[in-house]
CSV table of C-alpha atoms in Angstrom, one decimal:
chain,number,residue,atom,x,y,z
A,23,UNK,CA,20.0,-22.6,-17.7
A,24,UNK,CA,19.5,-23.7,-14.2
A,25,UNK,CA,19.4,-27.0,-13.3
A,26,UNK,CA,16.2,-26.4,-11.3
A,27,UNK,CA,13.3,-24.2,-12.1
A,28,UNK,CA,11.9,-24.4,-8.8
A,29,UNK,CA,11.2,-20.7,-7.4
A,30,UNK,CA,13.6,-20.1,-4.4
A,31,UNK,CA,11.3,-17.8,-3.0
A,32,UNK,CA,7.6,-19.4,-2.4
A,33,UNK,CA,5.7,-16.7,-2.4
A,34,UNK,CA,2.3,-18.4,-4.2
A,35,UNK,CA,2.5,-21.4,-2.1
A,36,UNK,CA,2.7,-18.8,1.0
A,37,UNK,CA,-0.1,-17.4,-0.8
A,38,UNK,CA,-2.2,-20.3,-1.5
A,39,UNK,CA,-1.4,-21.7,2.6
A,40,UNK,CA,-3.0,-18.2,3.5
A,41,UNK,CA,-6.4,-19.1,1.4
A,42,UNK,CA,-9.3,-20.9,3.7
A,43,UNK,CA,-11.0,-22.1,0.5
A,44,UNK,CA,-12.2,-25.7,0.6
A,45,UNK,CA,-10.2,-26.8,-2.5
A,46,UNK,CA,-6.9,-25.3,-2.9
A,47,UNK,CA,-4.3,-27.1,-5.6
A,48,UNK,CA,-1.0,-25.6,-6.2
A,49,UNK,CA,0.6,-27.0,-9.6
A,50,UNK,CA,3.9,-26.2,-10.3
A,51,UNK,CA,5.2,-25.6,-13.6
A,52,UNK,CA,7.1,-28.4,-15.3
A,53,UNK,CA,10.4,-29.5,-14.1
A,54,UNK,CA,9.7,-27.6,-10.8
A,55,UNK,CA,10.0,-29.1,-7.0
A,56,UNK,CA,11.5,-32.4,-8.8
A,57,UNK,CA,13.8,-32.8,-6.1
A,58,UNK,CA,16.4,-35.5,-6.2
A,59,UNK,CA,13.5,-38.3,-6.6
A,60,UNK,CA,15.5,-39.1,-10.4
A,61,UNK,CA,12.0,-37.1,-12.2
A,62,UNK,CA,13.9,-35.3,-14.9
A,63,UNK,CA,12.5,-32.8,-16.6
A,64,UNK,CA,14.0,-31.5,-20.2
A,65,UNK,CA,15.7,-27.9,-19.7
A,66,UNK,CA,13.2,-26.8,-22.7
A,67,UNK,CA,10.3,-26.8,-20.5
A,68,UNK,CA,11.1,-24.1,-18.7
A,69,UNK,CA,13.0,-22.1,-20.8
A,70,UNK,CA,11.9,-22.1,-24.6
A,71,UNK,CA,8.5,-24.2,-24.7
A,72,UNK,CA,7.8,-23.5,-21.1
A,73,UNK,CA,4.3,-22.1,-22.7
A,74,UNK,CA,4.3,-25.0,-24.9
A,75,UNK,CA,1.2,-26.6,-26.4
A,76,UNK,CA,2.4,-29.9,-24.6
A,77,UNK,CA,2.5,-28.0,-21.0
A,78,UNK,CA,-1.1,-26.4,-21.5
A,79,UNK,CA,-2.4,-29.9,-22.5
A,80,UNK,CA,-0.9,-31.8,-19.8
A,81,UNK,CA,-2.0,-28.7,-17.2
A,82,UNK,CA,-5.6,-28.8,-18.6
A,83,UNK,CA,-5.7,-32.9,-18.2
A,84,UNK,CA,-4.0,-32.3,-14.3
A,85,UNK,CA,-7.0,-29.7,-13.6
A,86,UNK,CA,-9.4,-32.3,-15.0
A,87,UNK,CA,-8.3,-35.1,-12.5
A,88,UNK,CA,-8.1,-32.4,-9.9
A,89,UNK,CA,-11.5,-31.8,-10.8
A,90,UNK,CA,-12.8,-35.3,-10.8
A,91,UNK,CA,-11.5,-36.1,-7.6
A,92,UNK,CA,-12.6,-33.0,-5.4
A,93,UNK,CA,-16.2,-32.9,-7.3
A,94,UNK,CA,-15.4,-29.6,-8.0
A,95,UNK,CA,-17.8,-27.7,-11.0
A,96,UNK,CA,-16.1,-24.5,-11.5
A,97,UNK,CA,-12.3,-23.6,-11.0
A,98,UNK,CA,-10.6,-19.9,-10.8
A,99,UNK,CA,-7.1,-20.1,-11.8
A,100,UNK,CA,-4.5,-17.8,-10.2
A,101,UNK,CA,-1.2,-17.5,-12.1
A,102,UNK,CA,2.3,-15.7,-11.3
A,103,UNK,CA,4.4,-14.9,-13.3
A,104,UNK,CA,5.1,-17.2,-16.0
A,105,UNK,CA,2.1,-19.3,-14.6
A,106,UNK,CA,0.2,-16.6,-15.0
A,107,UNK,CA,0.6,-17.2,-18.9
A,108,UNK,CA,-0.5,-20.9,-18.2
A,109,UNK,CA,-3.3,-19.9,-16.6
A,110,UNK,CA,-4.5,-17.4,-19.9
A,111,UNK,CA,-3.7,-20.2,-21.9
A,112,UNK,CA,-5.5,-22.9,-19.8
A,113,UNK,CA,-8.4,-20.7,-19.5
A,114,UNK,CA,-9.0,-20.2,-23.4
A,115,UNK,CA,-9.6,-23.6,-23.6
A,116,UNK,CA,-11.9,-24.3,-20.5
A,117,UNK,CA,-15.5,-23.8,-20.4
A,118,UNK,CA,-15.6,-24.3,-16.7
A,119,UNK,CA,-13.2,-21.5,-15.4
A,120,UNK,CA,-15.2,-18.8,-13.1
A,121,UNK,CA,-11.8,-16.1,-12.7
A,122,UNK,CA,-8.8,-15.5,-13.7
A,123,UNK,CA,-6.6,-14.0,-11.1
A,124,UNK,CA,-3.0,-13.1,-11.9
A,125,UNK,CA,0.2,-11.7,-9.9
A,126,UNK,CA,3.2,-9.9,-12.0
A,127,UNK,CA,1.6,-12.0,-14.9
A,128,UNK,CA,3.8,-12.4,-18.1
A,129,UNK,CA,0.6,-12.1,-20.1
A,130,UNK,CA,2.6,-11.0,-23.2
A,131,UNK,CA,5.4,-12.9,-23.7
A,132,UNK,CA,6.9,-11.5,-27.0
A,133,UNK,CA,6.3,-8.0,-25.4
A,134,UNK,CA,8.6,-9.3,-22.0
A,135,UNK,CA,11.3,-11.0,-23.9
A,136,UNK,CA,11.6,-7.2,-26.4
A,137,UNK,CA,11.8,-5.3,-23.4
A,138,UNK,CA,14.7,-7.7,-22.0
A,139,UNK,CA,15.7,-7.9,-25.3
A,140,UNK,CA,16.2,-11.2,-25.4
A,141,UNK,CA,15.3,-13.9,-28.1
A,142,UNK,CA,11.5,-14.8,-28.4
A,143,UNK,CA,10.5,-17.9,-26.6
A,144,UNK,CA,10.7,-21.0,-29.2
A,145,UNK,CA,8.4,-23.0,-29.0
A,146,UNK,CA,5.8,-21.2,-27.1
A,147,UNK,CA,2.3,-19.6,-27.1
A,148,UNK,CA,1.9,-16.3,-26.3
A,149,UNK,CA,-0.8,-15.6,-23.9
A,150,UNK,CA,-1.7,-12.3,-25.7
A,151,UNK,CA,-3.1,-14.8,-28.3
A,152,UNK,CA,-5.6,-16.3,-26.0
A,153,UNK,CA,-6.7,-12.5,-24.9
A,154,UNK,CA,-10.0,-12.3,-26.3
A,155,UNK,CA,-10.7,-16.0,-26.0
A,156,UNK,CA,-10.6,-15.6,-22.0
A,157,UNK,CA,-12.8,-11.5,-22.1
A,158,UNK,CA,-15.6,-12.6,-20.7
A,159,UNK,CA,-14.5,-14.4,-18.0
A,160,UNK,CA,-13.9,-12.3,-14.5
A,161,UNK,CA,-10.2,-11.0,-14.2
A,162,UNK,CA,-8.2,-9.2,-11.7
A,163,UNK,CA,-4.5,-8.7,-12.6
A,164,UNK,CA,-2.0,-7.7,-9.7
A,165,UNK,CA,1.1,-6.3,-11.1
A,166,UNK,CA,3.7,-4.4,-8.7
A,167,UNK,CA,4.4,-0.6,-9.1
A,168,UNK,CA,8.3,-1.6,-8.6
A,169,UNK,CA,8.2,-5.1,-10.9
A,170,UNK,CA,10.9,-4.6,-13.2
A,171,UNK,CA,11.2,-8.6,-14.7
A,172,UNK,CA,7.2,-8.1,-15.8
A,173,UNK,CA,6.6,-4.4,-15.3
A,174,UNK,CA,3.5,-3.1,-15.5
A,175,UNK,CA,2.7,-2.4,-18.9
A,176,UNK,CA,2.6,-5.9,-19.7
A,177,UNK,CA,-0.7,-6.3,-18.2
A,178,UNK,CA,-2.1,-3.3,-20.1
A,179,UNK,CA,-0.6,-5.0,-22.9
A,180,UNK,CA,-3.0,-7.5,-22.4
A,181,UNK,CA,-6.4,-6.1,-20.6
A,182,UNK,CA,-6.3,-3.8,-23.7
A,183,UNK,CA,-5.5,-6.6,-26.4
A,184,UNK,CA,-9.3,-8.0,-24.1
A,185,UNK,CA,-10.8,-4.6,-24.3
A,186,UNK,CA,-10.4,-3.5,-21.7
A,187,UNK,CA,-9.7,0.2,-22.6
A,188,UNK,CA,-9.7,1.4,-19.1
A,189,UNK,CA,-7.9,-1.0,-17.2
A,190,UNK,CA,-10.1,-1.7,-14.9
A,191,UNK,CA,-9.3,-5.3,-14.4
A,192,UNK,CA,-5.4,-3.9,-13.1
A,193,UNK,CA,-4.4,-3.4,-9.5
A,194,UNK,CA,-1.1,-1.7,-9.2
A,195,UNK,CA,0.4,-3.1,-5.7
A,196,UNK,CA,2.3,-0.2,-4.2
A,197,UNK,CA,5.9,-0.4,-3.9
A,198,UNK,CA,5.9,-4.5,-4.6
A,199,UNK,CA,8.3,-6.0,-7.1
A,200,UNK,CA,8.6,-9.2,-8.4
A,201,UNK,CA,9.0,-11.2,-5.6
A,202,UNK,CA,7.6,-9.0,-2.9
């Protein structure tokens, strides 16, 4: 494992800079953007439980500070990636969440891990679980044509675990991969 789960590319936060909304919160994933300030995280959190019940509860109380403080009613979450998963699984228990937007989401981690064939994640929830908790609430899932760490069948994985039969909440990026 690496010693330090901060992305090396920062394409969301480039992302999220680009956005002219009034209230914009990027929040990393456990363990991530540490630095050398002593904060230490436990390797577990972003390998095995990094979908944990204990992440999701601790994400859920930071959105309802961020919430509190910014007076904010409503929040659409945008997940990549793994956060994407977070966001699923953050969503399923909110009753204040307007969208769901998600880039190269792992939004079926049992299905990611197979086709890696790799062990299952220990420790975790799967998102796919949560899949017809979050159906009613508006989605859009970008995954890119060329992604080959969450290829594109993972998101039809998952709109069609929601019911979504014609994919219709899917936008294929053309020529993007994971990190592009």
């Amino acid at each position: 494992l690496s010693d330090d789960p901060t992305p090396k590319t920062q394409l969301v936060f480039k992302l999220a800079s680009l956005d002219n909304s009034s209230n914009i919160v990027y929040l990393a994933r456990p363990g991530q953007y540490a630095g050398g300030n002593g904060n230490k995280c436990s390797p577990e959190y972003w390998s095995g439980k990094r979908f944990s019940e204990e992440v999701i509860s601790s994400s859920v109380k930071a959105i309802d500070i961020l919430k509190e403080k910014s007076g904010a009613k409503k929040v659409a979450l945008i997940g990549y990636s793994g956060g994407a998963a977070v966001a699923v699984l953050i969503a399923a228990r909110r009753s204040d969440v307007e969208s769901i937007r998600t880039i190269c989401g792992n939004l079926a981690a049992s299905e990611v891990n197979k086709y890696h064939n790799v062990d299952q994640l220990d420790g975790s929830i799967d998102p796919i679980s949560a899949a017809s908790g979050v159906a009613s609430i508006p989605q859009r899932h970008f995954v890119g044509e060329k992604d080959k760490i969450v290829p594109p069948f993972i998101a039809k994985i998952f709109v069609r675990a929601e019911g979504d039969k014609d994919y219709s909440t899917i936008s294929v990026v053309k020529g993007a991969t994971h990190h592009s």
